[in-house]
mmCIF file of C-alpha atoms in Angstrom:
data_model
loop_
_atom_site.group_PDB
_atom_site.id
_atom_site.type_symbol
_atom_site.label_atom_id
_atom_site.label_comp_id
_atom_site.label_asym_id
_atom_site.label_seq_id
_atom_site.Cartn_x
_atom_site.Cartn_y
_atom_site.Cartn_z
ATOM 1 C CA UNK A 1 -3.852 0.840 -33.224
ATOM 2 C CA UNK A 2 -2.542 3.260 -30.629
ATOM 3 C CA UNK A 3 -0.055 1.784 -28.179
ATOM 4 C CA UNK A 4 0.516 3.670 -24.943
ATOM 5 C CA UNK A 5 4.034 4.470 -23.762
ATOM 6 C CA UNK A 6 5.633 2.873 -20.709
ATOM 7 C CA UNK A 7 5.169 6.137 -18.806
ATOM 8 C CA UNK A 8 1.466 6.195 -19.688
ATOM 9 C CA UNK A 9 1.101 2.564 -18.673
ATOM 10 C CA UNK A 10 2.803 2.920 -15.291
ATOM 11 C CA UNK A 11 1.146 6.246 -14.433
ATOM 12 C CA UNK A 12 -2.141 4.589 -15.371
ATOM 13 C CA UNK A 13 -1.405 1.850 -12.832
ATOM 14 C CA UNK A 14 -0.627 4.507 -10.205
ATOM 15 C CA UNK A 15 -3.886 6.329 -11.007
ATOM 16 C CA UNK A 16 -5.909 3.120 -10.857
ATOM 17 C CA UNK A 17 -4.246 2.205 -7.540
ATOM 18 C CA UNK A 18 -5.214 5.605 -6.106
ATOM 19 C CA UNK A 19 -8.874 4.629 -6.525
ATOM 20 C CA UNK A 20 -8.426 2.036 -3.734
ATOM 21 C CA UNK A 21 -7.860 4.821 -1.191
ATOM 22 C CA UNK A 22 -10.705 5.619 1.185
ATOM 23 C CA UNK A 23 -9.383 9.131 1.789
ATOM 24 C CA UNK A 24 -12.258 11.487 0.917
ATOM 25 C CA UNK A 25 -9.990 14.423 0.038
ATOM 26 C CA UNK A 26 -6.735 13.055 -1.435
ATOM 27 C CA UNK A 27 -6.407 9.706 -3.196
ATOM 28 C CA UNK A 28 -2.807 8.885 -4.109
ATOM 29 C CA UNK A 29 -1.376 5.914 -5.979
ATOM 30 C CA UNK A 30 2.161 4.711 -6.633
ATOM 31 C CA UNK A 31 3.816 2.177 -8.923
ATOM 32 C CA UNK A 32 7.468 1.100 -8.644
ATOM 33 C CA UNK A 33 9.117 -0.248 -11.789
ATOM 34 C CA UNK A 34 12.541 -1.823 -12.318
ATOM 35 C CA UNK A 35 15.015 -1.140 -15.134
ATOM 36 C CA UNK A 36 13.389 -3.884 -17.257
ATOM 37 C CA UNK A 37 9.962 -2.172 -17.123
ATOM 38 C CA UNK A 38 8.613 -4.782 -14.720
ATOM 39 C CA UNK A 39 6.247 -3.672 -11.964
ATOM 40 C CA UNK A 40 7.935 -4.366 -8.633
ATOM 41 C CA UNK A 41 5.206 -2.998 -6.360
ATOM 42 C CA UNK A 42 2.165 -0.759 -6.112
ATOM 43 C CA UNK A 43 0.516 1.123 -3.269
ATOM 44 C CA UNK A 44 -2.092 3.696 -2.320
ATOM 45 C CA UNK A 45 -2.661 5.882 0.723
ATOM 46 C CA UNK A 46 -4.539 4.040 3.428
ATOM 47 C CA UNK A 47 -4.676 3.040 7.068
ATOM 48 C CA UNK A 48 -2.265 0.350 8.306
ATOM 49 C CA UNK A 49 -3.503 -3.220 7.974
ATOM 50 C CA UNK A 50 -5.286 -4.911 10.839
ATOM 51 C CA UNK A 51 -6.595 -1.640 12.298
ATOM 52 C CA UNK A 52 -10.293 -1.142 12.884
ATOM 53 C CA UNK A 53 -10.684 1.887 10.619
ATOM 54 C CA UNK A 54 -14.032 2.726 12.181
ATOM 55 C CA UNK A 55 -12.101 3.822 15.284
ATOM 56 C CA UNK A 56 -9.914 6.226 13.307
ATOM 57 C CA UNK A 57 -10.692 9.322 11.296
ATOM 58 C CA UNK A 58 -10.283 10.367 7.689
ATOM 59 C CA UNK A 59 -10.704 13.998 8.716
ATOM 60 C CA UNK A 60 -7.935 16.592 8.512
ATOM 61 C CA UNK A 61 -8.756 17.562 12.140
ATOM 62 C CA UNK A 62 -6.364 18.287 14.976
ATOM 63 C CA UNK A 63 -4.575 16.216 17.572
ATOM 64 C CA UNK A 64 -5.591 12.564 17.695
ATOM 65 C CA UNK A 65 -8.528 13.372 15.411
ATOM 66 C CA UNK A 66 -6.311 13.896 12.378
ATOM 67 C CA UNK A 67 -5.861 11.365 9.598
ATOM 68 C CA UNK A 68 -2.254 12.524 9.161
ATOM 69 C CA UNK A 69 -1.237 10.620 12.294
ATOM 70 C CA UNK A 70 -2.506 7.301 10.952
ATOM 71 C CA UNK A 71 -2.430 7.138 7.150
ATOM 72 C CA UNK A 72 0.392 5.389 5.293
ATOM 73 C CA UNK A 73 1.239 7.228 2.086
ATOM 74 C CA UNK A 74 1.089 5.483 -1.295
ATOM 75 C CA UNK A 75 4.866 5.574 -1.832
ATOM 76 C CA UNK A 76 5.518 4.171 1.629
ATOM 77 C CA UNK A 77 2.971 1.392 1.078
ATOM 78 C CA UNK A 78 4.523 0.553 -2.301
ATOM 79 C CA UNK A 79 7.926 0.248 -0.616
ATOM 80 C CA UNK A 80 6.456 -1.970 2.107
ATOM 81 C CA UNK A 81 4.527 -4.099 -0.411
ATOM 82 C CA UNK A 82 7.538 -5.467 -2.321
ATOM 83 C CA UNK A 83 7.596 -9.251 -2.607
ATOM 84 C CA UNK A 84 10.361 -11.797 -2.156
ATOM 85 C CA UNK A 85 12.888 -9.266 -0.896
ATOM 86 C CA UNK A 86 13.130 -7.559 -4.285
ATOM 87 C CA UNK A 87 15.607 -4.720 -4.437
ATOM 88 C CA UNK A 88 14.386 -1.247 -5.341
ATOM 89 C CA UNK A 89 17.883 -0.102 -6.246
ATOM 90 C CA UNK A 90 17.766 1.757 -9.553
ATOM 91 C CA UNK A 91 13.964 1.602 -9.799
ATOM 92 C CA UNK A 92 11.588 4.333 -10.945
ATOM 93 C CA UNK A 93 8.637 5.468 -8.845
ATOM 94 C CA UNK A 94 5.486 6.665 -10.615
ATOM 95 C CA UNK A 95 3.290 8.581 -8.182
ATOM 96 C CA UNK A 96 0.195 10.715 -8.541
ATOM 97 C CA UNK A 97 1.286 13.292 -5.896
ATOM 98 C CA UNK A 98 4.822 14.516 -5.220
ATOM 99 C CA UNK A 99 6.275 12.703 -2.178
ATOM 100 C CA UNK A 100 6.430 14.294 1.268
ATOM 101 C CA UNK A 101 9.703 14.543 3.201
ATOM 102 C CA UNK A 102 9.015 11.364 5.204
ATOM 103 C CA UNK A 103 8.419 9.311 2.065
ATOM 104 C CA UNK A 104 11.457 10.963 0.464
ATOM 105 C CA UNK A 105 13.657 9.462 3.168
ATOM 106 C CA UNK A 106 12.323 5.962 2.500
ATOM 107 C CA UNK A 107 12.627 6.433 -1.277
ATOM 108 C CA UNK A 108 16.261 7.476 -0.954
ATOM 109 C CA UNK A 109 17.102 4.699 1.521
ATOM 110 C CA UNK A 110 15.753 2.004 -0.821
ATOM 111 C CA UNK A 111 17.804 3.178 -3.786
ATOM 112 C CA UNK A 112 14.996 4.401 -6.045
ATOM 113 C CA UNK A 113 16.725 6.651 -8.584
ATOM 114 C CA UNK A 114 13.899 8.354 -10.471
ATOM 115 C CA UNK A 115 10.487 9.760 -9.614
ATOM 116 C CA UNK A 116 7.843 10.571 -12.194
ATOM 117 C CA UNK A 117 5.019 12.506 -10.544
ATOM 118 C CA UNK A 118 1.656 13.710 -11.801
ATOM 119 C CA UNK A 119 0.772 16.506 -9.358
ATOM 120 C CA UNK A 120 2.891 18.858 -7.270
ATOM 121 C CA UNK A 121 0.014 20.736 -5.666
ATOM 122 C CA UNK A 122 1.966 21.274 -2.424
ATOM 123 C CA UNK A 123 5.100 22.554 -4.219
ATOM 124 C CA UNK A 124 5.564 25.489 -1.845
ATOM 125 C CA UNK A 125 5.096 23.525 1.381
ATOM 126 C CA UNK A 126 8.055 23.010 3.698
ATOM 127 C CA UNK A 127 7.603 19.231 3.413
ATOM 128 C CA UNK A 128 7.836 19.260 -0.394
ATOM 129 C CA UNK A 129 10.738 21.704 -0.424
ATOM 130 C CA UNK A 130 12.601 19.432 2.006
ATOM 131 C CA UNK A 131 11.845 16.441 -0.237
ATOM 132 C CA UNK A 132 13.252 18.212 -3.268
ATOM 133 C CA UNK A 133 16.377 19.215 -1.359
ATOM 134 C CA UNK A 134 16.968 15.613 -0.215
ATOM 135 C CA UNK A 135 16.314 14.217 -3.698
ATOM 136 C CA UNK A 136 18.809 16.668 -5.190
ATOM 137 C CA UNK A 137 21.468 15.774 -2.613
ATOM 138 C CA UNK A 138 20.866 12.044 -3.183
ATOM 139 C CA UNK A 139 20.922 12.314 -6.983
ATOM 140 C CA UNK A 140 17.313 11.167 -7.423
ATOM 141 C CA UNK A 141 15.979 12.398 -10.778
ATOM 142 C CA UNK A 142 12.607 14.153 -10.762
ATOM 143 C CA UNK A 143 10.311 14.356 -13.759
ATOM 144 C CA UNK A 144 6.891 15.954 -14.048
ATOM 145 C CA UNK A 145 4.645 13.551 -15.940
ATOM 146 C CA UNK A 146 3.529 15.063 -19.250
ATOM 147 C CA UNK A 147 1.865 12.141 -21.021
ATOM 148 C CA UNK A 148 -1.692 10.948 -21.287
ATOM 149 C CA UNK A 149 -3.668 11.492 -18.053
ATOM 150 C CA UNK A 150 -1.643 14.627 -17.242
ATOM 151 C CA UNK A 151 -4.866 16.611 -17.440
ATOM 152 C CA UNK A 152 -6.465 14.484 -14.730
ATOM 153 C CA UNK A 153 -7.347 16.477 -11.657
ATOM 154 C CA UNK A 154 -6.776 14.392 -8.561
ATOM 155 C CA UNK A 155 -9.447 14.600 -5.902
#
């Protein structure tokens, strides 16, 4: 019998969560875990609740016709989805795509101390470089996921 590691388990949850996203080009999932290996929250990139999505776009377009103005990122949704006022202090975030600078701010503010990420496909973007700078200054540990599923290509 082959038992998967905690990292494989939690990244698997993040990957499965990403499949809930309706984004046709980038599906992202996140799983937040406490120091006792208990799942605290999960999230995926999607439009805010209660919005009529048919009146918004999933296109990369420009101006008001750009999904980037409306979509909540997986990490941000996972932070917002916590139940019963749970603390995220000291938690680990498993995420399928390295966090942007806006999500980095929320991650740092909540006290998450470690990020395990699957893909860093925007590594050279200003947003990602800013994230990495903030994480370094805040003492947030970063780890590229190397376990099972690491060969998965995210769409």
